[in-house]
Structures are given as C-alpha cells and as structure tokens.
C-alpha cells in the first residue's frame, strides 16, 4: 500500500501569510494527487486535482505542485475562512489519504 | 446541481449487517464511477470502496474486503454499501463521492457499531 505523509500535522499562521502544506508518498504516484479541504462539521471539498489543477469555484490563492513523491499545497494569502483540515489523496494505486494538516489562524 | 444524499445509517450491534444508500441527482449517474469513504469520529479520511460506472470494476480497502459489498443501480441513480460482520472499528461517518477525483461528496451518514 502507498503511504501518504502530511506535514506539519498542525499549522498556525497569520491572516495574509503564505502557507505551504506538504504531502509525501511512499512511492511514485506520478501526478495522481488531489487536495481536499474539510471544515468542521462539513464534508470534504475538492480543491486541487491531478496535482495542480484548480477545481471550479475554488479561489486562485490555492495552488498545488509536485510530482513523483513530493507534493505541496500553497495558499498565497491566508484568509480566515481557510481554517480547516487539509488532506492529500493519491489515486495512482489502492487509493489512500494523508493524515491531514490542521490549519489555524494565529 | 450535483447532489449526493446518503441514508441507511444507525446503531447496530457487532456482527450484524447494515446497508447504506446514496441517491444521486444533478448529473448522469450511469457515466460516473463512485466511491465510499469513511471517517471515524475525530479521525482522518479512509477510502473504503470504488465501483466503475457499469459495475465492471470494483475495489475494496483491505480493512473491509470480504465483509463489505459495493453495488449500484443506474436505473435508480443509487449507490449502495452492504456491510456485514460489522465491528466497533467500522464506526464512522460514511460518505459517498463521485468518480476517481472525488469531486463531489454527500453530507455523510453515521454508522455506530456498539452493543
């Protein structure tokens, strides 16, 4: 099974900060990686698909990059409504989620 | 508007069975693969099972293989998850989600396995 490791598990940042979340795969997943945002009490929402494609309706401050085993989700200017847990998800083989990064406002 | 509405959850004793449903609307259900994902209370997301648009391809997580069965009825726009031999560790909020990208999710249905 492919293991997905997200870091950090908890991130505290200020409004307006540039924020970077990391996701590492235990083996090559090419670009078959998505990012999801889950706010408290809500279902997850797709932000980024196939590593760097922005889902319709998602603000352009969200972007994704990477390939192979190392991937990044970047929020260019953190907003209060971005408080959530963020999950990466690989669908190259035997789909698996990362354990999540909880993002808070400092 | 794409909508996915899960139902069928509840409290069940260990070893018993339960069948979840996910009613889809707002898109051509028969054109899309579907998935079940679950989230134990306070925990992360776990992919459970996938089924292709015509039911030709079906996959399960090792944790549920042999106990859970995913199926669909394209005429009724409905996805199912038959769960048998339930264990306490199956307690979770169960979501259905569309296609490999998991681009749309339902709101989830709670399954609690407890005596």
PDB file of C-alpha atoms in Angstrom:
ATOM      1  CA  UNK A   1       0.000   0.000   0.000  1.00  0.00           C
ATOM      2  CA  UNK A   2       1.094   3.544  -0.695  1.00  0.00           C
ATOM      3  CA  UNK A   3       1.505   5.609   2.459  1.00  0.00           C
ATOM      4  CA  UNK A   4       0.868   9.350   2.381  1.00  0.00           C
ATOM      5  CA  UNK A   5       2.631  11.505   4.981  1.00  0.00           C
ATOM      6  CA  UNK A   6       1.448  15.054   5.554  1.00  0.00           C
ATOM      7  CA  UNK A   7       3.374  17.707   7.421  1.00  0.00           C
ATOM      8  CA  UNK A   8       3.016  19.530   9.594  1.00  0.00           C
ATOM      9  CA  UNK A   9       0.045  17.985  11.389  1.00  0.00           C
ATOM     10  CA  UNK A  10      -0.816  21.388  12.850  1.00  0.00           C
ATOM     11  CA  UNK A  11      -0.020  24.757  11.333  1.00  0.00           C
ATOM     12  CA  UNK A  12      -0.715  28.151  12.861  1.00  0.00           C
ATOM     13  CA  UNK A  13      -0.328  31.199  10.638  1.00  0.00           C
ATOM     14  CA  UNK A  14      -1.484  34.799  10.399  1.00  0.00           C
ATOM     15  CA  UNK A  15      -4.001  36.270   8.004  1.00  0.00           C
ATOM     16  CA  UNK A  16      -2.193  37.261   4.831  1.00  0.00           C
ATOM     17  CA  UNK A  17       0.630  34.746   5.272  1.00  0.00           C
ATOM     18  CA  UNK A  18       1.801  32.468   2.508  1.00  0.00           C
ATOM     19  CA  UNK A  19       1.199  28.938   3.747  1.00  0.00           C
ATOM     20  CA  UNK A  20       2.733  25.721   2.448  1.00  0.00           C
ATOM     21  CA  UNK A  21       1.483  22.234   3.266  1.00  0.00           C
ATOM     22  CA  UNK A  22       3.481  19.138   2.393  1.00  0.00           C
ATOM     23  CA  UNK A  23       2.451  15.659   1.314  1.00  0.00           C
ATOM     24  CA  UNK A  24       4.924  12.841   0.642  1.00  0.00           C
ATOM     25  CA  UNK A  25       4.129   9.494  -0.951  1.00  0.00           C
ATOM     26  CA  UNK A  26       5.950   6.285  -0.076  1.00  0.00           C
ATOM     27  CA  UNK A  27       6.363   5.530  -3.770  1.00  0.00           C
ATOM     28  CA  UNK A  28       5.977   7.216  -7.121  1.00  0.00           C
ATOM     29  CA  UNK A  29       2.388   8.320  -7.740  1.00  0.00           C
ATOM     30  CA  UNK A  30       3.247  10.470 -10.786  1.00  0.00           C
ATOM     31  CA  UNK A  31       0.755  13.326 -10.534  1.00  0.00           C
ATOM     32  CA  UNK A  32      -2.242  11.353  -9.279  1.00  0.00           C
ATOM     33  CA  UNK A  33      -2.778  13.518  -6.229  1.00  0.00           C
ATOM     34  CA  UNK A  34      -5.674  15.629  -5.044  1.00  0.00           C
ATOM     35  CA  UNK A  35      -6.108  18.065  -2.149  1.00  0.00           C
ATOM     36  CA  UNK A  36      -9.273  18.418  -0.072  1.00  0.00           C
ATOM     37  CA  UNK A  37     -10.398  20.961   2.475  1.00  0.00           C
ATOM     38  CA  UNK A  38     -12.604  19.880   5.347  1.00  0.00           C
ATOM     39  CA  UNK A  39     -14.140  22.485   7.609  1.00  0.00           C
ATOM     40  CA  UNK A  40     -15.518  21.488  10.988  1.00  0.00           C
ATOM     41  CA  UNK A  41     -18.770  19.595  10.649  1.00  0.00           C
ATOM     42  CA  UNK A  42     -18.705  19.605   6.851  1.00  0.00           C
ATOM     43  CA  UNK A  43     -17.928  17.133   4.107  1.00  0.00           C
ATOM     44  CA  UNK A  44     -14.538  17.433   2.398  1.00  0.00           C
ATOM     45  CA  UNK A  45     -14.334  19.697  -0.637  1.00  0.00           C
ATOM     46  CA  UNK A  46     -12.061  19.148  -3.623  1.00  0.00           C
ATOM     47  CA  UNK A  47      -9.572  21.998  -4.046  1.00  0.00           C
ATOM     48  CA  UNK A  48      -6.905  20.707  -6.413  1.00  0.00           C
ATOM     49  CA  UNK A  49      -6.919  17.678  -8.710  1.00  0.00           C
ATOM     50  CA  UNK A  50      -4.117  15.980 -10.638  1.00  0.00           C
ATOM     51  CA  UNK A  51      -1.535  17.841  -8.532  1.00  0.00           C
ATOM     52  CA  UNK A  52      -2.034  21.338  -9.875  1.00  0.00           C
ATOM     53  CA  UNK A  53      -5.476  21.788 -11.475  1.00  0.00           C
ATOM     54  CA  UNK A  54      -7.774  24.145  -9.595  1.00  0.00           C
ATOM     55  CA  UNK A  55     -11.302  22.834  -9.118  1.00  0.00           C
ATOM     56  CA  UNK A  56     -14.048  25.097 -10.440  1.00  0.00           C
ATOM     57  CA  UNK A  57     -15.106  27.721  -7.932  1.00  0.00           C
ATOM     58  CA  UNK A  58     -12.012  27.456  -5.750  1.00  0.00           C
ATOM     59  CA  UNK A  59     -10.193  30.765  -5.110  1.00  0.00           C
ATOM     60  CA  UNK A  60      -6.980  31.288  -7.040  1.00  0.00           C
ATOM     61  CA  UNK A  61      -4.987  31.752  -3.815  1.00  0.00           C
ATOM     62  CA  UNK A  62      -4.917  27.941  -3.660  1.00  0.00           C
ATOM     63  CA  UNK A  63      -2.337  26.171  -5.818  1.00  0.00           C
ATOM     64  CA  UNK A  64      -0.690  22.779  -5.981  1.00  0.00           C
ATOM     65  CA  UNK A  65       2.637  21.498  -7.244  1.00  0.00           C
ATOM     66  CA  UNK A  66       4.875  18.468  -7.281  1.00  0.00           C
ATOM     67  CA  UNK A  67       5.259  15.092  -8.917  1.00  0.00           C
ATOM     68  CA  UNK A  68       6.510  11.625  -8.075  1.00  0.00           C
ATOM     69  CA  UNK A  69       6.629  11.518  -4.283  1.00  0.00           C
ATOM     70  CA  UNK A  70       6.690  15.143  -3.117  1.00  0.00           C
ATOM     71  CA  UNK A  71       3.713  17.447  -3.318  1.00  0.00           C
ATOM     72  CA  UNK A  72       2.752  20.851  -1.967  1.00  0.00           C
ATOM     73  CA  UNK A  73      -0.425  22.813  -1.415  1.00  0.00           C
ATOM     74  CA  UNK A  74       0.137  26.560  -1.205  1.00  0.00           C
ATOM     75  CA  UNK A  75      -2.226  29.248  -0.003  1.00  0.00           C
ATOM     76  CA  UNK A  76      -0.784  32.521  -1.249  1.00  0.00           C
ATOM     77  CA  UNK A  77      -2.547  34.782   1.245  1.00  0.00           C
ATOM     78  CA  UNK A  78      -4.254  33.075   4.176  1.00  0.00           C
ATOM     79  CA  UNK A  79      -7.838  34.121   4.852  1.00  0.00           C
ATOM     80  CA  UNK A  80      -9.931  33.485   7.989  1.00  0.00           C
ATOM     81  CA  UNK A  81     -12.260  31.204   6.040  1.00  0.00           C
ATOM     82  CA  UNK A  82      -9.318  28.910   5.216  1.00  0.00           C
ATOM     83  CA  UNK A  83      -9.332  27.487   8.748  1.00  0.00           C
ATOM     84  CA  UNK A  84      -9.821  23.772   8.116  1.00  0.00           C
ATOM     85  CA  UNK A  85      -8.089  20.421   7.901  1.00  0.00           C
ATOM     86  CA  UNK A  86      -6.441  19.692   4.577  1.00  0.00           C
ATOM     87  CA  UNK A  87      -5.998  16.188   3.200  1.00  0.00           C
ATOM     88  CA  UNK A  88      -3.968  14.907   0.295  1.00  0.00           C
ATOM     89  CA  UNK A  89      -5.215  11.834  -1.575  1.00  0.00           C
ATOM     90  CA  UNK A  90      -3.413   9.609  -4.040  1.00  0.00           C
ATOM     91  CA  UNK A  91      -5.335   7.631  -6.609  1.00  0.00           C
ATOM     92  CA  UNK A  92      -2.489   6.047  -8.549  1.00  0.00           C
ATOM     93  CA  UNK A  93      -2.905   2.721  -6.781  1.00  0.00           C
ATOM     94  CA  UNK A  94      -5.043   1.490  -3.878  1.00  0.00           C
ATOM     95  CA  UNK A  95      -6.333   4.982  -3.034  1.00  0.00           C
ATOM     96  CA  UNK A  96      -5.107   6.455   0.238  1.00  0.00           C
ATOM     97  CA  UNK A  97      -5.428   9.708   2.141  1.00  0.00           C
ATOM     98  CA  UNK A  98      -2.835  11.509   4.139  1.00  0.00           C
ATOM     99  CA  UNK A  99      -3.491  12.028   7.837  1.00  0.00           C
ATOM    100  CA  UNK A 100      -4.257  15.708   7.384  1.00  0.00           C
ATOM    101  CA  UNK A 101      -2.885  19.117   8.284  1.00  0.00           C
ATOM    102  CA  UNK A 102      -4.995  21.230  10.613  1.00  0.00           C
ATOM    103  CA  UNK A 103      -4.645  24.895   9.722  1.00  0.00           C
ATOM    104  CA  UNK A 104      -5.363  27.553  12.325  1.00  0.00           C
ATOM    105  CA  UNK A 105      -5.197  31.339  12.445  1.00  0.00           C
ATOM    106  CA  UNK A 106      -2.557  32.717  14.806  1.00  0.00           C
TER     107      UNK A 106
ATOM    108  CA  UNK B   1     -26.670  20.941  -9.193  1.00  0.00           C
ATOM    109  CA  UNK B   2     -24.891  17.735  -8.231  1.00  0.00           C
ATOM    110  CA  UNK B   3     -26.351  16.199  -5.093  1.00  0.00           C
ATOM    111  CA  UNK B   4     -25.449  13.039  -3.218  1.00  0.00           C
ATOM    112  CA  UNK B   5     -27.639  12.033  -0.300  1.00  0.00           C
ATOM    113  CA  UNK B   6     -26.669   9.121   1.921  1.00  0.00           C
ATOM    114  CA  UNK B   7     -29.109   7.167   4.053  1.00  0.00           C
ATOM    115  CA  UNK B   8     -29.422   3.922   5.976  1.00  0.00           C
ATOM    116  CA  UNK B   9     -27.078   4.559   8.876  1.00  0.00           C
ATOM    117  CA  UNK B  10     -27.751   3.947  12.532  1.00  0.00           C
ATOM    118  CA  UNK B  11     -26.793   1.990  15.619  1.00  0.00           C
ATOM    119  CA  UNK B  12     -26.058  -1.701  15.049  1.00  0.00           C
ATOM    120  CA  UNK B  13     -24.620  -4.461  17.211  1.00  0.00           C
ATOM    121  CA  UNK B  14     -21.250  -6.029  16.444  1.00  0.00           C
ATOM    122  CA  UNK B  15     -21.539  -8.871  13.968  1.00  0.00           C
ATOM    123  CA  UNK B  16     -24.742  -7.546  12.422  1.00  0.00           C
ATOM    124  CA  UNK B  17     -25.352  -6.069   8.982  1.00  0.00           C
ATOM    125  CA  UNK B  18     -26.394  -2.715   7.569  1.00  0.00           C
ATOM    126  CA  UNK B  19     -26.952  -1.387   4.056  1.00  0.00           C
ATOM    127  CA  UNK B  20     -26.200   2.202   3.104  1.00  0.00           C
ATOM    128  CA  UNK B  21     -27.642   4.021   0.103  1.00  0.00           C
ATOM    129  CA  UNK B  22     -26.515   7.109  -1.781  1.00  0.00           C
ATOM    130  CA  UNK B  23     -29.069   8.778  -4.039  1.00  0.00           C
ATOM    131  CA  UNK B  24     -27.512  10.854  -6.804  1.00  0.00           C
ATOM    132  CA  UNK B  25     -29.035  13.720  -8.758  1.00  0.00           C
ATOM    133  CA  UNK B  26     -27.950  16.595 -10.971  1.00  0.00           C
ATOM    134  CA  UNK B  27     -25.717  14.520 -13.249  1.00  0.00           C
ATOM    135  CA  UNK B  28     -25.832  11.390 -15.405  1.00  0.00           C
ATOM    136  CA  UNK B  29     -25.153   8.832 -12.697  1.00  0.00           C
ATOM    137  CA  UNK B  30     -24.504   5.973 -15.124  1.00  0.00           C
ATOM    138  CA  UNK B  31     -21.498   7.820 -16.582  1.00  0.00           C
ATOM    139  CA  UNK B  32     -19.505   8.046 -13.365  1.00  0.00           C
ATOM    140  CA  UNK B  33     -17.603   5.771 -11.064  1.00  0.00           C
ATOM    141  CA  UNK B  34     -18.485   6.132  -7.409  1.00  0.00           C
ATOM    142  CA  UNK B  35     -16.812   5.663  -4.061  1.00  0.00           C
ATOM    143  CA  UNK B  36     -17.460   5.186  -0.369  1.00  0.00           C
ATOM    144  CA  UNK B  37     -15.155   6.950   2.082  1.00  0.00           C
ATOM    145  CA  UNK B  38     -15.450   6.891   5.842  1.00  0.00           C
ATOM    146  CA  UNK B  39     -14.269   8.985   8.764  1.00  0.00           C
ATOM    147  CA  UNK B  40     -14.151   7.649  12.297  1.00  0.00           C
ATOM    148  CA  UNK B  41     -15.051  10.201  14.985  1.00  0.00           C
ATOM    149  CA  UNK B  42     -12.219  12.718  15.344  1.00  0.00           C
ATOM    150  CA  UNK B  43     -10.078  10.874  12.813  1.00  0.00           C
ATOM    151  CA  UNK B  44      -8.981  11.249   9.198  1.00  0.00           C
ATOM    152  CA  UNK B  45     -10.463  10.019   5.956  1.00  0.00           C
ATOM    153  CA  UNK B  46     -10.304   6.402   4.800  1.00  0.00           C
ATOM    154  CA  UNK B  47     -11.198   5.229   1.311  1.00  0.00           C
ATOM    155  CA  UNK B  48     -13.472   2.178   1.578  1.00  0.00           C
ATOM    156  CA  UNK B  49     -14.571   1.021  -1.870  1.00  0.00           C
ATOM    157  CA  UNK B  50     -14.961   2.035  -5.512  1.00  0.00           C
ATOM    158  CA  UNK B  51     -17.173   0.900  -8.351  1.00  0.00           C
ATOM    159  CA  UNK B  52     -16.931   1.803 -12.026  1.00  0.00           C
ATOM    160  CA  UNK B  53     -19.819   3.274 -13.991  1.00  0.00           C
ATOM    161  CA  UNK B  54     -21.030  -0.089 -15.311  1.00  0.00           C
ATOM    162  CA  UNK B  55     -20.019  -2.100 -12.217  1.00  0.00           C
ATOM    163  CA  UNK B  56     -17.300  -3.835 -14.212  1.00  0.00           C
ATOM    164  CA  UNK B  57     -14.539  -2.820 -11.833  1.00  0.00           C
ATOM    165  CA  UNK B  58     -14.855  -2.975  -8.047  1.00  0.00           C
ATOM    166  CA  UNK B  59     -12.173  -2.386  -5.451  1.00  0.00           C
ATOM    167  CA  UNK B  60     -12.062  -2.540  -1.658  1.00  0.00           C
ATOM    168  CA  UNK B  61      -9.788  -1.439   1.136  1.00  0.00           C
ATOM    169  CA  UNK B  62      -8.147  -4.382   2.887  1.00  0.00           C
ATOM    170  CA  UNK B  63      -9.919  -3.388   6.102  1.00  0.00           C
ATOM    171  CA  UNK B  64     -13.353  -4.186   4.639  1.00  0.00           C
ATOM    172  CA  UNK B  65     -12.602  -6.774   1.948  1.00  0.00           C
ATOM    173  CA  UNK B  66     -14.797  -9.827   2.340  1.00  0.00           C
ATOM    174  CA  UNK B  67     -17.239  -8.014   4.650  1.00  0.00           C
ATOM    175  CA  UNK B  68     -18.487  -5.060   2.605  1.00  0.00           C
ATOM    176  CA  UNK B  69     -20.049  -5.089  -0.869  1.00  0.00           C
ATOM    177  CA  UNK B  70     -20.371  -2.024  -3.064  1.00  0.00           C
ATOM    178  CA  UNK B  71     -23.027  -2.027  -5.773  1.00  0.00           C
ATOM    179  CA  UNK B  72     -25.137   0.349  -7.818  1.00  0.00           C
ATOM    180  CA  UNK B  73     -28.446   0.585  -9.631  1.00  0.00           C
ATOM    181  CA  UNK B  74     -28.081   3.008 -12.515  1.00  0.00           C
ATOM    182  CA  UNK B  75     -31.825   2.948 -13.209  1.00  0.00           C
ATOM    183  CA  UNK B  76     -32.428   4.255  -9.699  1.00  0.00           C
ATOM    184  CA  UNK B  77     -29.400   6.590  -9.596  1.00  0.00           C
ATOM    185  CA  UNK B  78     -28.369   4.889  -6.382  1.00  0.00           C
ATOM    186  CA  UNK B  79     -25.122   3.594  -4.936  1.00  0.00           C
ATOM    187  CA  UNK B  80     -25.105   1.016  -2.154  1.00  0.00           C
ATOM    188  CA  UNK B  81     -22.786  -0.336   0.505  1.00  0.00           C
ATOM    189  CA  UNK B  82     -23.787  -3.618   2.091  1.00  0.00           C
ATOM    190  CA  UNK B  83     -21.885  -4.027   5.339  1.00  0.00           C
ATOM    191  CA  UNK B  84     -21.765  -7.378   7.135  1.00  0.00           C
ATOM    192  CA  UNK B  85     -19.896  -8.723  10.177  1.00  0.00           C
ATOM    193  CA  UNK B  86     -19.671  -5.188  11.497  1.00  0.00           C
ATOM    194  CA  UNK B  87     -17.013  -4.357  14.073  1.00  0.00           C
ATOM    195  CA  UNK B  88     -16.598  -1.485  16.503  1.00  0.00           C
ATOM    196  CA  UNK B  89     -13.812  -0.126  14.309  1.00  0.00           C
ATOM    197  CA  UNK B  90     -16.330   0.324  11.479  1.00  0.00           C
ATOM    198  CA  UNK B  91     -17.973   3.106  13.497  1.00  0.00           C
ATOM    199  CA  UNK B  92     -17.682   6.166  11.271  1.00  0.00           C
ATOM    200  CA  UNK B  93     -19.375   8.770   9.156  1.00  0.00           C
ATOM    201  CA  UNK B  94     -19.753   7.220   5.705  1.00  0.00           C
ATOM    202  CA  UNK B  95     -19.600   9.456   2.647  1.00  0.00           C
ATOM    203  CA  UNK B  96     -20.313   8.670  -0.965  1.00  0.00           C
ATOM    204  CA  UNK B  97     -18.252  10.600  -3.512  1.00  0.00           C
ATOM    205  CA  UNK B  98     -18.246  10.861  -7.278  1.00  0.00           C
ATOM    206  CA  UNK B  99     -15.600   9.355  -9.567  1.00  0.00           C
ATOM    207  CA  UNK B 100     -11.885   8.893  -9.097  1.00  0.00           C
ATOM    208  CA  UNK B 101     -11.308  12.540  -8.351  1.00  0.00           C
ATOM    209  CA  UNK B 102     -13.889  12.525  -5.540  1.00  0.00           C
ATOM    210  CA  UNK B 103     -15.150  15.813  -6.929  1.00  0.00           C
ATOM    211  CA  UNK B 104     -18.496  15.829  -5.157  1.00  0.00           C
ATOM    212  CA  UNK B 105     -19.353  14.402  -1.739  1.00  0.00           C
ATOM    213  CA  UNK B 106     -22.537  13.771   0.151  1.00  0.00           C
ATOM    214  CA  UNK B 107     -23.014  15.025   3.688  1.00  0.00           C
ATOM    215  CA  UNK B 108     -22.429  11.588   5.137  1.00  0.00           C
ATOM    216  CA  UNK B 109     -24.382   9.074   7.198  1.00  0.00           C
ATOM    217  CA  UNK B 110     -23.342   7.889  10.639  1.00  0.00           C
ATOM    218  CA  UNK B 111     -22.842   4.219  11.417  1.00  0.00           C
ATOM    219  CA  UNK B 112     -22.299   3.254  15.041  1.00  0.00           C
ATOM    220  CA  UNK B 113     -21.346  -0.320  15.893  1.00  0.00           C
ATOM    221  CA  UNK B 114     -21.877  -0.976  19.562  1.00  0.00           C
ATOM    222  CA  UNK B 115     -23.550  -3.453  21.878  1.00  0.00           C
TER     223      UNK B 115
END
